[in-house]
CSV table of C-alpha atoms in Angstrom, one decimal:
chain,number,residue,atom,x,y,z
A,1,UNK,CA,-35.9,-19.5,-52.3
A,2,UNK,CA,-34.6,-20.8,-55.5
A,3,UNK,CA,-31.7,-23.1,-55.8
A,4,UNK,CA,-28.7,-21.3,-57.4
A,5,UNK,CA,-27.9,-23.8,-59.8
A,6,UNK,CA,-31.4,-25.7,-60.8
A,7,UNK,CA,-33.6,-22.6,-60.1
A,8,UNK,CA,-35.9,-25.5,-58.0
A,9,UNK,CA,-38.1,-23.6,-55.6
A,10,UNK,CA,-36.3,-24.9,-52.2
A,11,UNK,CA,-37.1,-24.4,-48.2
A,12,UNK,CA,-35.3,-21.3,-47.1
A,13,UNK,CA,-32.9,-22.6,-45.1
A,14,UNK,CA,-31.4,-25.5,-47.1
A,15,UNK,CA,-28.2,-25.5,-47.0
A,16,UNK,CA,-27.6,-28.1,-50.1
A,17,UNK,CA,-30.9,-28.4,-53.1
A,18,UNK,CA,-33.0,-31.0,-52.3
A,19,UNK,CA,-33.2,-31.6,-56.3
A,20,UNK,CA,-30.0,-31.1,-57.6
A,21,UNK,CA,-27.6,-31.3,-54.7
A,22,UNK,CA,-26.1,-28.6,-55.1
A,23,UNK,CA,-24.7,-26.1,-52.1
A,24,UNK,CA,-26.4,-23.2,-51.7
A,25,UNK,CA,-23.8,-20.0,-50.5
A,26,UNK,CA,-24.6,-16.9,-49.6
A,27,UNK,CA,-23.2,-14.2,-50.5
A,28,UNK,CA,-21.1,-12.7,-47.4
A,29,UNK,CA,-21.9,-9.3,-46.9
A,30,UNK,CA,-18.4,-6.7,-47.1
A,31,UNK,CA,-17.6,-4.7,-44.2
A,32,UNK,CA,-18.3,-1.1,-44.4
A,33,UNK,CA,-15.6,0.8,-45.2
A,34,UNK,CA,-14.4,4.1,-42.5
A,35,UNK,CA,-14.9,7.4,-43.2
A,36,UNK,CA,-11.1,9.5,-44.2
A,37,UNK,CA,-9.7,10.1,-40.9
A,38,UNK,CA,-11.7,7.7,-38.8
A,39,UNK,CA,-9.0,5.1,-38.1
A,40,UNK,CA,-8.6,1.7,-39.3
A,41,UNK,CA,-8.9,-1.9,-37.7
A,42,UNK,CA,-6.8,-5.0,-38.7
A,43,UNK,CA,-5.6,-8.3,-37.4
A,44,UNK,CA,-2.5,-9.8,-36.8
A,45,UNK,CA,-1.3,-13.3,-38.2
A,46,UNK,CA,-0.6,-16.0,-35.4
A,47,UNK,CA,-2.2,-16.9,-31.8
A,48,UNK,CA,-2.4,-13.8,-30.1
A,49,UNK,CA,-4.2,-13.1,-27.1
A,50,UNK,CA,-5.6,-9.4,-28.8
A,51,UNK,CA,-4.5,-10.3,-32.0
A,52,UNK,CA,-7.2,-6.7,-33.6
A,53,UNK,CA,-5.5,-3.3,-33.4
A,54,UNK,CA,-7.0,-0.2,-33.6
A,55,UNK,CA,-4.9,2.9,-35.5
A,56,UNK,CA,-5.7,6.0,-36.5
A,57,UNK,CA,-3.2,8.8,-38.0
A,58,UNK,CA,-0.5,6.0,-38.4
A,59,UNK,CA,-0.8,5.8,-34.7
A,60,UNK,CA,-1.9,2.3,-32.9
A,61,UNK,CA,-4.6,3.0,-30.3
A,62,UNK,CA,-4.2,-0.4,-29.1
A,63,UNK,CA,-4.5,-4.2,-29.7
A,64,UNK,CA,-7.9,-5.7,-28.9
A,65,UNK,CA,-9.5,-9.5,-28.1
A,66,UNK,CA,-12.0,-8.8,-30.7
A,67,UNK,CA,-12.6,-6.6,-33.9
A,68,UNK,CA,-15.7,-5.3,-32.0
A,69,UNK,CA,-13.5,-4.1,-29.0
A,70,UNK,CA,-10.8,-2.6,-31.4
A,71,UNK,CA,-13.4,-0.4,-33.4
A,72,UNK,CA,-15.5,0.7,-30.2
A,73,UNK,CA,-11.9,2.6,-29.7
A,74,UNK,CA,-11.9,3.8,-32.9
A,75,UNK,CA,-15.4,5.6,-32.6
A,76,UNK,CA,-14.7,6.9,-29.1
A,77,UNK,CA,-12.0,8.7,-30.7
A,78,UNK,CA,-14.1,10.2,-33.1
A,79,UNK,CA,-13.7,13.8,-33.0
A,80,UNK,CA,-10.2,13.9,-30.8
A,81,UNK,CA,-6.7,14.6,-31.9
A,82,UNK,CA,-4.4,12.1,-30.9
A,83,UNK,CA,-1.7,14.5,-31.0
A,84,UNK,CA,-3.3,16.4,-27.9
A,85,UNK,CA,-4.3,12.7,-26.8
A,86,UNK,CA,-1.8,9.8,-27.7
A,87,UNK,CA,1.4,12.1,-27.7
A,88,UNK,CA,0.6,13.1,-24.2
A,89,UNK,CA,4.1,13.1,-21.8
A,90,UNK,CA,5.1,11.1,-19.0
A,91,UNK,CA,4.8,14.6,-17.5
A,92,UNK,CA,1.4,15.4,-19.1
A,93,UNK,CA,-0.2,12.0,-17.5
A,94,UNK,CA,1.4,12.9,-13.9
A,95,UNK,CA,-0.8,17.0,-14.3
A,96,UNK,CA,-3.6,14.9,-15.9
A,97,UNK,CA,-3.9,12.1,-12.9
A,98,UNK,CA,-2.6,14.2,-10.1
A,99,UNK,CA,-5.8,16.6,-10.9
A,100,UNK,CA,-8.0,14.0,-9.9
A,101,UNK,CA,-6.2,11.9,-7.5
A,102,UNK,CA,-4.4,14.5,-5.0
A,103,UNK,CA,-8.2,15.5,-3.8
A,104,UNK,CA,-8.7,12.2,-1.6
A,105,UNK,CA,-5.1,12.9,-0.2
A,106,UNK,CA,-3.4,14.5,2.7
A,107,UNK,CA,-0.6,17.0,2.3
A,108,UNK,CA,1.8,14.2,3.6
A,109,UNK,CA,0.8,12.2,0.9
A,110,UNK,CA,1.1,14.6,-1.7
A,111,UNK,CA,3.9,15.5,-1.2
A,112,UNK,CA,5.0,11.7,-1.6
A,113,UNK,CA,4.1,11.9,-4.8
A,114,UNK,CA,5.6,15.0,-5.8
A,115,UNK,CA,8.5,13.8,-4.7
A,116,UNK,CA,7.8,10.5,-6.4
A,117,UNK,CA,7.5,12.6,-9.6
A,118,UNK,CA,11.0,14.0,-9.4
A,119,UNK,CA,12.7,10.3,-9.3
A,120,UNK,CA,11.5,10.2,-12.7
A,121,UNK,CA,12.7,13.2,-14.5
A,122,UNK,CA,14.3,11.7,-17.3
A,123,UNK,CA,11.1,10.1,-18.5
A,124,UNK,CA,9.0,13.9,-18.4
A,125,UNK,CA,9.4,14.5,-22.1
A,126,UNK,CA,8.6,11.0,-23.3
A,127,UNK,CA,5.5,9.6,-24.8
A,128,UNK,CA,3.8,8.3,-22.0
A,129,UNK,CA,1.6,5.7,-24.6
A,130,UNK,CA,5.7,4.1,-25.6
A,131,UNK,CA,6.9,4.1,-22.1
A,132,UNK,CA,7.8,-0.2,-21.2
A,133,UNK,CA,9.0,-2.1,-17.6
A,134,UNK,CA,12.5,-1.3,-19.0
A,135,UNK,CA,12.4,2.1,-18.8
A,136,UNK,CA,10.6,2.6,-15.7
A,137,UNK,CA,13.0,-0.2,-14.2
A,138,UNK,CA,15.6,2.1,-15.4
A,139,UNK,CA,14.9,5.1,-13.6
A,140,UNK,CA,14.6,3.3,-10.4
A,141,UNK,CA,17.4,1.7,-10.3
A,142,UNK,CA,20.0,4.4,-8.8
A,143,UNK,CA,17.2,4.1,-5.7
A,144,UNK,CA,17.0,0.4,-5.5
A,145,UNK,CA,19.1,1.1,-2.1
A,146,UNK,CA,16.6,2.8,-0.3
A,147,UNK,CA,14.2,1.3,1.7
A,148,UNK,CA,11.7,-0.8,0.4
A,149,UNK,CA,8.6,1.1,1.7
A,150,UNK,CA,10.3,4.4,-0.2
A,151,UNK,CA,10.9,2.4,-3.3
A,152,UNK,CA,7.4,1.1,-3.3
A,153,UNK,CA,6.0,4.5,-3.6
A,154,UNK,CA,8.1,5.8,-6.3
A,155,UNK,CA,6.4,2.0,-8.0
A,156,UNK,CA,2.9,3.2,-6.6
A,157,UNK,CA,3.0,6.3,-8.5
A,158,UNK,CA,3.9,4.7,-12.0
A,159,UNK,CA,1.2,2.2,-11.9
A,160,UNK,CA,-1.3,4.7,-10.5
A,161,UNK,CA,-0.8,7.0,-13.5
A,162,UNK,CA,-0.8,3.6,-16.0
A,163,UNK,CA,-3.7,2.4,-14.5
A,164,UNK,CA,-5.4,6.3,-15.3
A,165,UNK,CA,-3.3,6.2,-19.0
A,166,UNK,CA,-5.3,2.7,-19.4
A,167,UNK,CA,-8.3,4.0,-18.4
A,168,UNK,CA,-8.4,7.1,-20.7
A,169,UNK,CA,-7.3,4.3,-23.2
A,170,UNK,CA,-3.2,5.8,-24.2
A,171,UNK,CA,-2.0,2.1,-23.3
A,172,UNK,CA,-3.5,-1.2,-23.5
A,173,UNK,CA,-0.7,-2.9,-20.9
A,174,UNK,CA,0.1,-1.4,-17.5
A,175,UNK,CA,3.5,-2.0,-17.9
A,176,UNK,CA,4.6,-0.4,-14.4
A,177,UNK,CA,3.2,-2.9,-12.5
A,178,UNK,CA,6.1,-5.5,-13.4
A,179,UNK,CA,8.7,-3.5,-12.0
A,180,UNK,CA,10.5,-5.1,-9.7
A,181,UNK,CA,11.7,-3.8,-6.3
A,182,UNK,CA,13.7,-5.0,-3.6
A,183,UNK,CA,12.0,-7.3,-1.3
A,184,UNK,CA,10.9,-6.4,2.1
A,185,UNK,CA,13.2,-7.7,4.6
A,186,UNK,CA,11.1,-6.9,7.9
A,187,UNK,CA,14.2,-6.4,10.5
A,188,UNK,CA,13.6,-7.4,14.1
A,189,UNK,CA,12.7,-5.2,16.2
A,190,UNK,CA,14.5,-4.0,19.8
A,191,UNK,CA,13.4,-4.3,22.9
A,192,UNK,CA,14.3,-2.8,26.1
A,193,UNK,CA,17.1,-5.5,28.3
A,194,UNK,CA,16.5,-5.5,32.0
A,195,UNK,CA,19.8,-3.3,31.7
A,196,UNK,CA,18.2,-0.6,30.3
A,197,UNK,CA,15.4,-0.9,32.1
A,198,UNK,CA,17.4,-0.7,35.3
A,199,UNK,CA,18.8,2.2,34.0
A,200,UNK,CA,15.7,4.2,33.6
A,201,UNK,CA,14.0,2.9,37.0
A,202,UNK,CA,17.5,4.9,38.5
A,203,UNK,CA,17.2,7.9,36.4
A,204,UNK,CA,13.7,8.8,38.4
A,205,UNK,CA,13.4,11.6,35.8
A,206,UNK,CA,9.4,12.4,34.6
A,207,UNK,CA,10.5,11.3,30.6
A,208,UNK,CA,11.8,8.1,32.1
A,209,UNK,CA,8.6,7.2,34.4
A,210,UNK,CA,6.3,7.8,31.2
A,211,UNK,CA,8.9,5.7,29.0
A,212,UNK,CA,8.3,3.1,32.4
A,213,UNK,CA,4.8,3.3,32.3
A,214,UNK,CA,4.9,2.3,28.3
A,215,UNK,CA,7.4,-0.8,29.0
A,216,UNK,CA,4.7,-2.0,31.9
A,217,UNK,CA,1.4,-1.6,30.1
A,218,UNK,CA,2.4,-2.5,26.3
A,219,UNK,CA,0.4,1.1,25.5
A,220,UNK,CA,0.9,2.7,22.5
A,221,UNK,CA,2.6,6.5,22.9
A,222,UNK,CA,-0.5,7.9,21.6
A,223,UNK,CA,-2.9,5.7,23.6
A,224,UNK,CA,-1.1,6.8,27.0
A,225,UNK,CA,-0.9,10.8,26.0
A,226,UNK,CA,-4.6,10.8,25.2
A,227,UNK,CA,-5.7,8.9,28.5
A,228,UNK,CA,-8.2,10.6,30.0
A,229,UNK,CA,-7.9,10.9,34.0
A,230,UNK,CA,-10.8,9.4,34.5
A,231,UNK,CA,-9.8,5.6,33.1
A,232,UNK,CA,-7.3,5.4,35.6
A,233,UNK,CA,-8.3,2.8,38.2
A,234,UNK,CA,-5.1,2.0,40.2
A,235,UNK,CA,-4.1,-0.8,39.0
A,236,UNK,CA,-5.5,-1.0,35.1
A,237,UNK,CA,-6.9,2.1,32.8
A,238,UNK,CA,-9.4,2.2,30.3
A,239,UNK,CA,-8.2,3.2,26.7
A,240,UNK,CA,-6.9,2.1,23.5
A,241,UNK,CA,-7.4,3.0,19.2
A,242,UNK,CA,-6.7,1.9,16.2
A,243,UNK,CA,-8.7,-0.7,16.0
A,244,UNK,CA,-12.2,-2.1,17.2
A,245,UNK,CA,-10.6,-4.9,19.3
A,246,UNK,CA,-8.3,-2.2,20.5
A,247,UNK,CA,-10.3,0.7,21.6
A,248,UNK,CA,-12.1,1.0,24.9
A,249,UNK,CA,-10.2,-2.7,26.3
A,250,UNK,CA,-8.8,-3.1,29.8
A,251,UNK,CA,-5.3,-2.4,30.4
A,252,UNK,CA,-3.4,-4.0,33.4
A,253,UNK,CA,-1.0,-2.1,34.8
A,254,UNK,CA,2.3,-4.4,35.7
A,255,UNK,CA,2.8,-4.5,39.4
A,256,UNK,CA,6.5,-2.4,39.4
A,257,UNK,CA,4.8,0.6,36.9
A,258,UNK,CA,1.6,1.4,39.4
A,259,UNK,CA,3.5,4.2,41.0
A,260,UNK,CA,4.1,6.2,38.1
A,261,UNK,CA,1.0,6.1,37.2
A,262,UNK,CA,-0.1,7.1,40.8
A,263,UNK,CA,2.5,9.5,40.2
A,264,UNK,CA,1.0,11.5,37.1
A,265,UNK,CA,-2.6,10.9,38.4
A,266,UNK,CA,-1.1,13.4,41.6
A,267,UNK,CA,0.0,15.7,39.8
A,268,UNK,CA,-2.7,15.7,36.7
A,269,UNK,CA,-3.8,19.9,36.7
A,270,UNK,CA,-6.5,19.1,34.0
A,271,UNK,CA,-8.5,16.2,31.8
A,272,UNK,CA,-5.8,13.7,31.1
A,273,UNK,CA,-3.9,11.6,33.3
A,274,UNK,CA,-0.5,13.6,31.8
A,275,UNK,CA,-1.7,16.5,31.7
A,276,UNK,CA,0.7,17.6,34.6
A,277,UNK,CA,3.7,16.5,32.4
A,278,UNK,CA,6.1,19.2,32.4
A,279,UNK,CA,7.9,18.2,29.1
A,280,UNK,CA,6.2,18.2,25.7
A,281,UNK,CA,2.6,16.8,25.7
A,282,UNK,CA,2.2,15.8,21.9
A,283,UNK,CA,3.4,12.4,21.2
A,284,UNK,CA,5.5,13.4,18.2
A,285,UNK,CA,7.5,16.3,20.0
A,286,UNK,CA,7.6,14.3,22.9
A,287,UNK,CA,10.1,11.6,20.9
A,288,UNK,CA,12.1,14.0,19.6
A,289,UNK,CA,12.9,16.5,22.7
A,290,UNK,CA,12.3,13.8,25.7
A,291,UNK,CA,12.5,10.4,24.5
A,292,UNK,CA,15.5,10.4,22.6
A,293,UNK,CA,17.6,12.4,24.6
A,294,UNK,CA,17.2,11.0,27.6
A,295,UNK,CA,18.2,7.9,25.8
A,296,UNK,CA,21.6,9.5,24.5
A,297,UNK,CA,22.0,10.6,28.7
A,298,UNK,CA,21.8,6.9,29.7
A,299,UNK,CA,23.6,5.4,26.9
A,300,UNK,CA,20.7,3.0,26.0
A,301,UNK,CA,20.6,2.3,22.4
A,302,UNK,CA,18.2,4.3,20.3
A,303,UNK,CA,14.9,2.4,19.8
A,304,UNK,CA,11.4,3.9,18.4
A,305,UNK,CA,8.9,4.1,21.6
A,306,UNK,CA,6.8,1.5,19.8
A,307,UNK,CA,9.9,-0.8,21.2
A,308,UNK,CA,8.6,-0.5,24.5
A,309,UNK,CA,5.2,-2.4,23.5
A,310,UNK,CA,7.6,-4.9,21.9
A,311,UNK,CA,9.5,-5.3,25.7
A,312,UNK,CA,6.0,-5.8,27.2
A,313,UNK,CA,5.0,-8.9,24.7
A,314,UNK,CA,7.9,-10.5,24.7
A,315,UNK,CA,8.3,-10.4,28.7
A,316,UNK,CA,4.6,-11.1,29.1
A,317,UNK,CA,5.3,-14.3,27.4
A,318,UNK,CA,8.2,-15.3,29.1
A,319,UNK,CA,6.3,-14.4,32.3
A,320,UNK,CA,3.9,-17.4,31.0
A,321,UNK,CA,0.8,-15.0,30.4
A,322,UNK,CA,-1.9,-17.1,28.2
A,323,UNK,CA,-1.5,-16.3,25.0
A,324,UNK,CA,-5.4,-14.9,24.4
A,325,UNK,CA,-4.7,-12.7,27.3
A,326,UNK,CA,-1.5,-11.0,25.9
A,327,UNK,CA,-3.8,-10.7,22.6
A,328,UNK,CA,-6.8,-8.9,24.9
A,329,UNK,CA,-4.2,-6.4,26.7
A,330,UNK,CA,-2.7,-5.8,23.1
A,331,UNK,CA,-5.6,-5.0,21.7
A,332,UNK,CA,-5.3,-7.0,18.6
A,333,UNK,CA,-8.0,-9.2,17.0
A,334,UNK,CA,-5.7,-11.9,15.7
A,335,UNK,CA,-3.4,-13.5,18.1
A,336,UNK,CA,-0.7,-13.6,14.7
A,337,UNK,CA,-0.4,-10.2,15.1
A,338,UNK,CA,0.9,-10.7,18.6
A,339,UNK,CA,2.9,-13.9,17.8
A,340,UNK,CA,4.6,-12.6,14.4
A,341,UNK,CA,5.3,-9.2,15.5
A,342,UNK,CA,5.7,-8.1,19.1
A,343,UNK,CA,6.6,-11.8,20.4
A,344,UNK,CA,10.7,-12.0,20.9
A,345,UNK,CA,12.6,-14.8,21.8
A,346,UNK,CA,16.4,-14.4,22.6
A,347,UNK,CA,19.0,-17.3,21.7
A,348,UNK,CA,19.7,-18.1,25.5
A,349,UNK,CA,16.1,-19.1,25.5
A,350,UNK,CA,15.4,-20.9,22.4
A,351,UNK,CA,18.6,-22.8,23.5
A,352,UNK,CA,16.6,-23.5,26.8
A,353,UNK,CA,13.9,-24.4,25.5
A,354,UNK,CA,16.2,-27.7,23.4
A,355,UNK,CA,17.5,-28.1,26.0
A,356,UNK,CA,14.5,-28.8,28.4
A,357,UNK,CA,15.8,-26.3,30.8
């Protein structure tokens, strides 16, 4: 190569003339201007983070790390309208996600979100692509006094459709996902008093022995109404679900619920040991047409059946039972579980217990 300035034949890549000094540029090659119609790609003055957008039709795409990023958008546009695209509604994403998503899901759950839809009605007609946390925070807020586990699935079903919007590439920012929601105040949960308990130990009635047999096994309602006939043995059955350390385990029964278990296994007229029950047989009914209203009879509280594995932790541990044994009977595979959640302790007792009583 020949230096610019001395025309001295040179090695190729000097960067200043070994003869004259001089410093050799080349001569920067100019980007290659779009096609009409194709978009454009610039950059922003400052420090940005994605400091390139992308725009086509007077419409930003998005903003980009790099200039590479920003026109690999451009030319996966090429060929689609953005007004069918980019001006799609709030209520146009929903159609557009919901006909993927609602395959993988129950009815139940579809209906969540259907419902989920309507909490957001004054955001249908909007651009989805100029949708921010303010707006969506906006439309949640006349339901920030529900529960947190509802308001967390009208949250679920924003950031689910701004996660698809970002994947079809309308938005760059999944601005849902900084809602914020109330925080989830777990309450304590009830267990039976040796009141109550009294109470249905008088009563004698079938619903109260199966409520019994809960309160002196720590089973789970649907464990006990699917146990077959055959994993009775006296004074412990066989049973369990929901997880692997909770299927198949060995469940004591307490000494004062063996003979209502005795009692059902008498009168059993087919594979499982309530099959003899002459009130409703499937778990959910079973709350609603025995459970409860026997409760309302006795004037005990109302408290979800699950209460009654609650009565059998806490009164296991007061009893002194190990605390890996309580976990094995449980059926959970971290003894936190048991501790954290199904573990009470009343005042009089944490008072003892200062006390050194």
């Amino acid at each position: 190569m020949q230096c610019r300035k001395c025309k001295e034949n040179m090695p190729e890549d000097a960067i200043f003339c070994p003869y004259c000094g001089a410093r050799q540029e080349r001569e920067k090659r100019k980007a290659l201007k779009r096609a009409n119609g194709t978009g454009t790609v610039y950059k922003l003055q400052g420090r940005r983070r994605r400091p390139w957008v992308a725009s086509k039709s007077k419409t930003i795409v998005g903003y980009y790390e790099t200039k590479t990023a920003a026109l690999d958008a451009l030319n996966r546009l090429s060929g689609r309208s953005l007004d069918e695209r980019y001006n799609m509604t709030f209520e146009d994403v929903f159609f557009a996600w919901k006909s993927e998503h609602y395959a993988e899901l129950t009815n139940s759950g579809r209906a969540q979100y259907d419902k989920s839809f309507q909490v957001f009605s004054n955001l249908h007609g909007k651009k989805f692509r100029e949708l921010r946390t303010a707006d969506f925070q906006a439309a949640l807020e006349p339901h920030m006094g529900k529960t947190h586990s509802t308001v967390s699935k009208y949250k679920q079903l924003i950031t689910q459709m701004s996660k698809w919007a970002i994947r079809e590439e309308l938005i760059t920012t999944n601005f849902a996902s900084f809602v914020k929601i109330p925080e989830n105040v777990k309450k304590e949960k009830e267990i039976f008093s040796d009141e109550e308990i009294a109470k249905l130990e008088a009563n004698g009635s079938e619903t109260a022995k199966i409520i019994l047999m809960l309160i002196y096994t720590g089973m789970r309602i649907g464990e006990l109404f699917d146990l077959p006939l055959e994993d009775y043995h006296g004074n412990y059955v066989i049973g369990g679900e929901k997880t692997e350390a909770g299927r198949n385990r060995v469940i004591p029964i307490r000494p004062e619920g063996r003979r209502y278990f005795e009692y059902f296994a008498a009168h059993a007229n087919g594979p499982l040991l309530l099959s003899g029950y002459t009130g409703d047989k499937v778990a959910n009914n079973f709350r609603k047409r025995n459970y409860y209203p026997l409760l309302d009879k006795l004037e005990i509280k109302r408290k979800t059946p699950h209460s009654t594995r609650h009565t059998y932790a806490s009164r296991a541990r007061k009893d002194g039972m190990p605390p890996e044994i309580l976990q094995k009977i449980l059926g959970h595979s971290d003894y936190s579980t048991t501790a954290n959640i199904y573990v009470h302790t009343d005042v009089e007792e944490l008072i003892r217990a200062v006390e050194g009583k």
